[in-house]
């Protein structure tokens, strides 16, 4: 295990020149994460390019594309039904993953509304055109919690 291997080092060693990392814009909050999965890297690259172009046209700021580790699944299958246990066919199944983050000024207001509209557009239009990709979306929200002072009476609907 080499110390100090970050995502940028992984991008450099995998040779993914078209994928780049962008720092989170200052003063903006993360509103959503889109995680894309595909069995072929060409399918996922096309979907990522369409998502980033559509987000730019709608005025939504995105992070760079983060390549997540490829999950490899290998399994062996017997070729014959009975005695020939040494005749085995081996198969491999790779799942490629990419991550895109959507940023905005706050989780309440015009930016959050436009991100929700963009995610609906993503579901009905972009992912319908790319059948080889699947997406998982996480929405983020932030709320401020104010401490209850001990001198204030408890609200009427709370029983102690």
mmCIF file of C-alpha atoms in Angstrom:
data_model
loop_
_atom_site.group_PDB
_atom_site.id
_atom_site.type_symbol
_atom_site.label_atom_id
_atom_site.label_comp_id
_atom_site.label_asym_id
_atom_site.label_seq_id
_atom_site.Cartn_x
_atom_site.Cartn_y
_atom_site.Cartn_z
ATOM 1 C CA UNK A 1 0.000 0.000 0.000
ATOM 2 C CA UNK A 2 1.510 3.283 -1.055
ATOM 3 C CA UNK A 3 0.951 6.220 1.283
ATOM 4 C CA UNK A 4 -0.691 9.370 0.004
ATOM 5 C CA UNK A 5 -2.627 7.917 -2.911
ATOM 6 C CA UNK A 6 -5.528 10.235 -3.484
ATOM 7 C CA UNK A 7 -8.154 10.288 -6.199
ATOM 8 C CA UNK A 8 -5.928 12.481 -8.387
ATOM 9 C CA UNK A 9 -3.143 9.868 -8.239
ATOM 10 C CA UNK A 10 -5.616 7.146 -9.181
ATOM 11 C CA UNK A 11 -6.773 9.239 -12.156
ATOM 12 C CA UNK A 12 -3.153 9.703 -13.233
ATOM 13 C CA UNK A 13 -2.228 6.016 -12.917
ATOM 14 C CA UNK A 14 -5.359 4.773 -14.693
ATOM 15 C CA UNK A 15 -4.656 7.121 -17.603
ATOM 16 C CA UNK A 16 -8.072 8.751 -17.542
ATOM 17 C CA UNK A 17 -7.051 12.014 -19.178
ATOM 18 C CA UNK A 18 -10.565 13.025 -20.238
ATOM 19 C CA UNK A 19 -11.776 12.839 -16.619
ATOM 20 C CA UNK A 20 -10.637 15.721 -14.477
ATOM 21 C CA UNK A 21 -11.056 16.779 -10.906
ATOM 22 C CA UNK A 22 -12.337 20.227 -10.004
ATOM 23 C CA UNK A 23 -12.283 21.598 -6.467
ATOM 24 C CA UNK A 24 -15.571 22.462 -4.798
ATOM 25 C CA UNK A 25 -16.422 26.079 -5.597
ATOM 26 C CA UNK A 26 -15.997 28.414 -2.628
ATOM 27 C CA UNK A 27 -19.159 29.568 -0.903
ATOM 28 C CA UNK A 28 -21.300 26.876 -2.492
ATOM 29 C CA UNK A 29 -22.930 23.872 -0.845
ATOM 30 C CA UNK A 30 -23.216 20.365 -2.174
ATOM 31 C CA UNK A 31 -26.824 19.845 -3.212
ATOM 32 C CA UNK A 32 -26.750 16.421 -4.889
ATOM 33 C CA UNK A 33 -24.489 13.535 -5.876
ATOM 34 C CA UNK A 34 -25.037 11.493 -9.017
ATOM 35 C CA UNK A 35 -23.352 8.096 -8.988
ATOM 36 C CA UNK A 36 -23.323 6.372 -12.390
ATOM 37 C CA UNK A 37 -22.770 2.637 -12.933
ATOM 38 C CA UNK A 38 -22.165 0.812 -16.205
ATOM 39 C CA UNK A 39 -20.677 -2.413 -17.503
ATOM 40 C CA UNK A 40 -18.823 -0.665 -20.337
ATOM 41 C CA UNK A 41 -16.640 2.468 -19.941
ATOM 42 C CA UNK A 42 -17.800 3.993 -23.259
ATOM 43 C CA UNK A 43 -21.430 4.023 -22.106
ATOM 44 C CA UNK A 44 -20.588 5.785 -18.872
ATOM 45 C CA UNK A 45 -18.344 8.364 -20.568
ATOM 46 C CA UNK A 46 -21.121 9.303 -23.002
ATOM 47 C CA UNK A 47 -23.660 9.631 -20.181
ATOM 48 C CA UNK A 48 -21.280 11.772 -18.078
ATOM 49 C CA UNK A 49 -20.633 14.121 -21.007
ATOM 50 C CA UNK A 50 -24.378 14.543 -21.616
ATOM 51 C CA UNK A 51 -25.041 15.212 -17.914
ATOM 52 C CA UNK A 52 -22.309 17.849 -17.665
ATOM 53 C CA UNK A 53 -23.393 19.618 -20.866
ATOM 54 C CA UNK A 54 -27.042 19.664 -19.789
ATOM 55 C CA UNK A 55 -26.149 20.954 -16.323
ATOM 56 C CA UNK A 56 -24.016 23.731 -17.824
ATOM 57 C CA UNK A 57 -26.871 24.813 -20.103
ATOM 58 C CA UNK A 58 -29.273 24.902 -17.143
ATOM 59 C CA UNK A 59 -26.790 26.983 -15.112
ATOM 60 C CA UNK A 60 -25.993 24.321 -12.509
ATOM 61 C CA UNK A 61 -22.420 24.109 -11.274
ATOM 62 C CA UNK A 62 -20.909 20.620 -11.234
ATOM 63 C CA UNK A 63 -17.727 19.167 -9.875
ATOM 64 C CA UNK A 64 -15.290 17.315 -12.040
ATOM 65 C CA UNK A 65 -15.990 13.695 -12.796
ATOM 66 C CA UNK A 66 -14.624 11.486 -10.026
ATOM 67 C CA UNK A 67 -13.709 7.983 -11.214
ATOM 68 C CA UNK A 68 -14.611 5.482 -8.520
ATOM 69 C CA UNK A 69 -12.916 2.063 -8.351
ATOM 70 C CA UNK A 70 -14.064 -0.514 -10.875
ATOM 71 C CA UNK A 71 -15.658 -3.516 -9.214
ATOM 72 C CA UNK A 72 -14.584 -6.823 -10.763
ATOM 73 C CA UNK A 73 -16.630 -9.963 -10.264
ATOM 74 C CA UNK A 74 -15.143 -13.264 -11.422
ATOM 75 C CA UNK A 75 -16.871 -16.615 -11.426
ATOM 76 C CA UNK A 76 -16.267 -20.101 -12.789
ATOM 77 C CA UNK A 77 -18.809 -22.422 -14.391
ATOM 78 C CA UNK A 78 -18.430 -26.151 -15.062
ATOM 79 C CA UNK A 79 -18.626 -26.900 -18.775
ATOM 80 C CA UNK A 80 -19.880 -30.447 -18.404
ATOM 81 C CA UNK A 81 -22.722 -31.743 -16.263
ATOM 82 C CA UNK A 82 -21.103 -34.794 -14.706
ATOM 83 C CA UNK A 83 -17.542 -36.137 -14.591
ATOM 84 C CA UNK A 84 -15.509 -33.441 -16.296
ATOM 85 C CA UNK A 85 -14.803 -31.263 -13.280
ATOM 86 C CA UNK A 86 -11.542 -29.912 -14.734
ATOM 87 C CA UNK A 87 -13.319 -28.356 -17.708
ATOM 88 C CA UNK A 88 -14.210 -24.952 -16.302
ATOM 89 C CA UNK A 89 -15.180 -21.756 -18.111
ATOM 90 C CA UNK A 90 -14.177 -18.554 -16.324
ATOM 91 C CA UNK A 91 -15.995 -15.245 -16.710
ATOM 92 C CA UNK A 92 -15.372 -11.712 -15.509
ATOM 93 C CA UNK A 93 -17.915 -8.947 -14.948
ATOM 94 C CA UNK A 94 -16.641 -5.336 -14.498
ATOM 95 C CA UNK A 95 -18.767 -2.507 -13.095
ATOM 96 C CA UNK A 96 -17.406 0.968 -13.872
ATOM 97 C CA UNK A 97 -18.478 3.871 -11.645
ATOM 98 C CA UNK A 98 -18.302 7.663 -11.850
ATOM 99 C CA UNK A 99 -19.434 10.390 -9.455
ATOM 100 C CA UNK A 100 -20.644 13.931 -10.200
ATOM 101 C CA UNK A 101 -21.576 16.490 -7.540
ATOM 102 C CA UNK A 102 -24.014 19.359 -8.096
ATOM 103 C CA UNK A 103 -23.389 22.607 -6.181
ATOM 104 C CA UNK A 104 -25.506 25.645 -5.361
ATOM 105 C CA UNK A 105 -25.707 28.673 -3.087
ATOM 106 C CA UNK A 106 -28.062 27.077 -0.547
ATOM 107 C CA UNK A 107 -30.338 24.105 -0.064
ATOM 108 C CA UNK A 108 -33.352 26.434 -0.039
ATOM 109 C CA UNK A 109 -34.192 28.697 -2.948
ATOM 110 C CA UNK A 110 -33.707 28.918 -6.682
ATOM 111 C CA UNK A 111 -30.541 26.772 -6.856
ATOM 112 C CA UNK A 112 -32.147 23.859 -5.031
ATOM 113 C CA UNK A 113 -35.269 24.117 -7.190
ATOM 114 C CA UNK A 114 -33.251 24.108 -10.400
ATOM 115 C CA UNK A 115 -31.266 21.071 -9.191
ATOM 116 C CA UNK A 116 -34.504 19.161 -8.520
ATOM 117 C CA UNK A 117 -35.802 20.083 -11.987
ATOM 118 C CA UNK A 118 -32.487 18.972 -13.483
ATOM 119 C CA UNK A 119 -32.696 15.618 -11.684
ATOM 120 C CA UNK A 120 -36.188 15.057 -13.108
ATOM 121 C CA UNK A 121 -34.834 15.919 -16.560
ATOM 122 C CA UNK A 122 -31.961 13.491 -15.938
ATOM 123 C CA UNK A 123 -34.342 10.688 -15.024
ATOM 124 C CA UNK A 124 -36.756 11.116 -17.923
ATOM 125 C CA UNK A 125 -34.455 12.265 -20.728
ATOM 126 C CA UNK A 126 -30.735 11.617 -20.292
ATOM 127 C CA UNK A 127 -30.875 8.179 -18.667
ATOM 128 C CA UNK A 128 -33.574 7.072 -21.101
ATOM 129 C CA UNK A 129 -31.157 7.759 -23.975
ATOM 130 C CA UNK A 130 -28.335 5.811 -22.269
ATOM 131 C CA UNK A 131 -29.782 2.368 -21.479
ATOM 132 C CA UNK A 132 -26.359 0.942 -20.556
ATOM 133 C CA UNK A 133 -26.074 3.220 -17.498
ATOM 134 C CA UNK A 134 -27.843 3.327 -14.196
ATOM 135 C CA UNK A 135 -27.749 6.199 -11.715
ATOM 136 C CA UNK A 136 -28.110 6.624 -7.990
ATOM 137 C CA UNK A 137 -28.905 10.131 -6.755
ATOM 138 C CA UNK A 138 -28.383 11.528 -3.253
ATOM 139 C CA UNK A 139 -29.962 14.845 -2.302
ATOM 140 C CA UNK A 140 -28.456 16.887 0.528
ATOM 141 C CA UNK A 141 -30.125 19.448 2.769
ATOM 142 C CA UNK A 142 -28.903 21.454 5.708
ATOM 143 C CA UNK A 143 -30.857 22.867 8.603
ATOM 144 C CA UNK A 144 -29.742 25.000 11.501
ATOM 145 C CA UNK A 145 -30.593 23.771 14.954
ATOM 146 C CA UNK A 146 -31.176 26.324 17.652
ATOM 147 C CA UNK A 147 -30.630 25.262 21.257
ATOM 148 C CA UNK A 148 -33.615 25.458 23.577
ATOM 149 C CA UNK A 149 -32.882 27.710 26.515
ATOM 150 C CA UNK A 150 -33.621 26.286 29.955
ATOM 151 C CA UNK A 151 -35.578 29.392 31.036
ATOM 152 C CA UNK A 152 -38.092 29.176 28.197
ATOM 153 C CA UNK A 153 -41.247 27.152 28.880
ATOM 154 C CA UNK A 154 -41.622 23.944 26.849
ATOM 155 C CA UNK A 155 -43.967 24.026 23.871
ATOM 156 C CA UNK A 156 -47.580 23.146 24.658
ATOM 157 C CA UNK A 157 -47.668 20.044 22.456
ATOM 158 C CA UNK A 158 -44.715 18.331 24.194
ATOM 159 C CA UNK A 159 -45.514 16.439 27.406
ATOM 160 C CA UNK A 160 -42.829 15.663 29.939
#
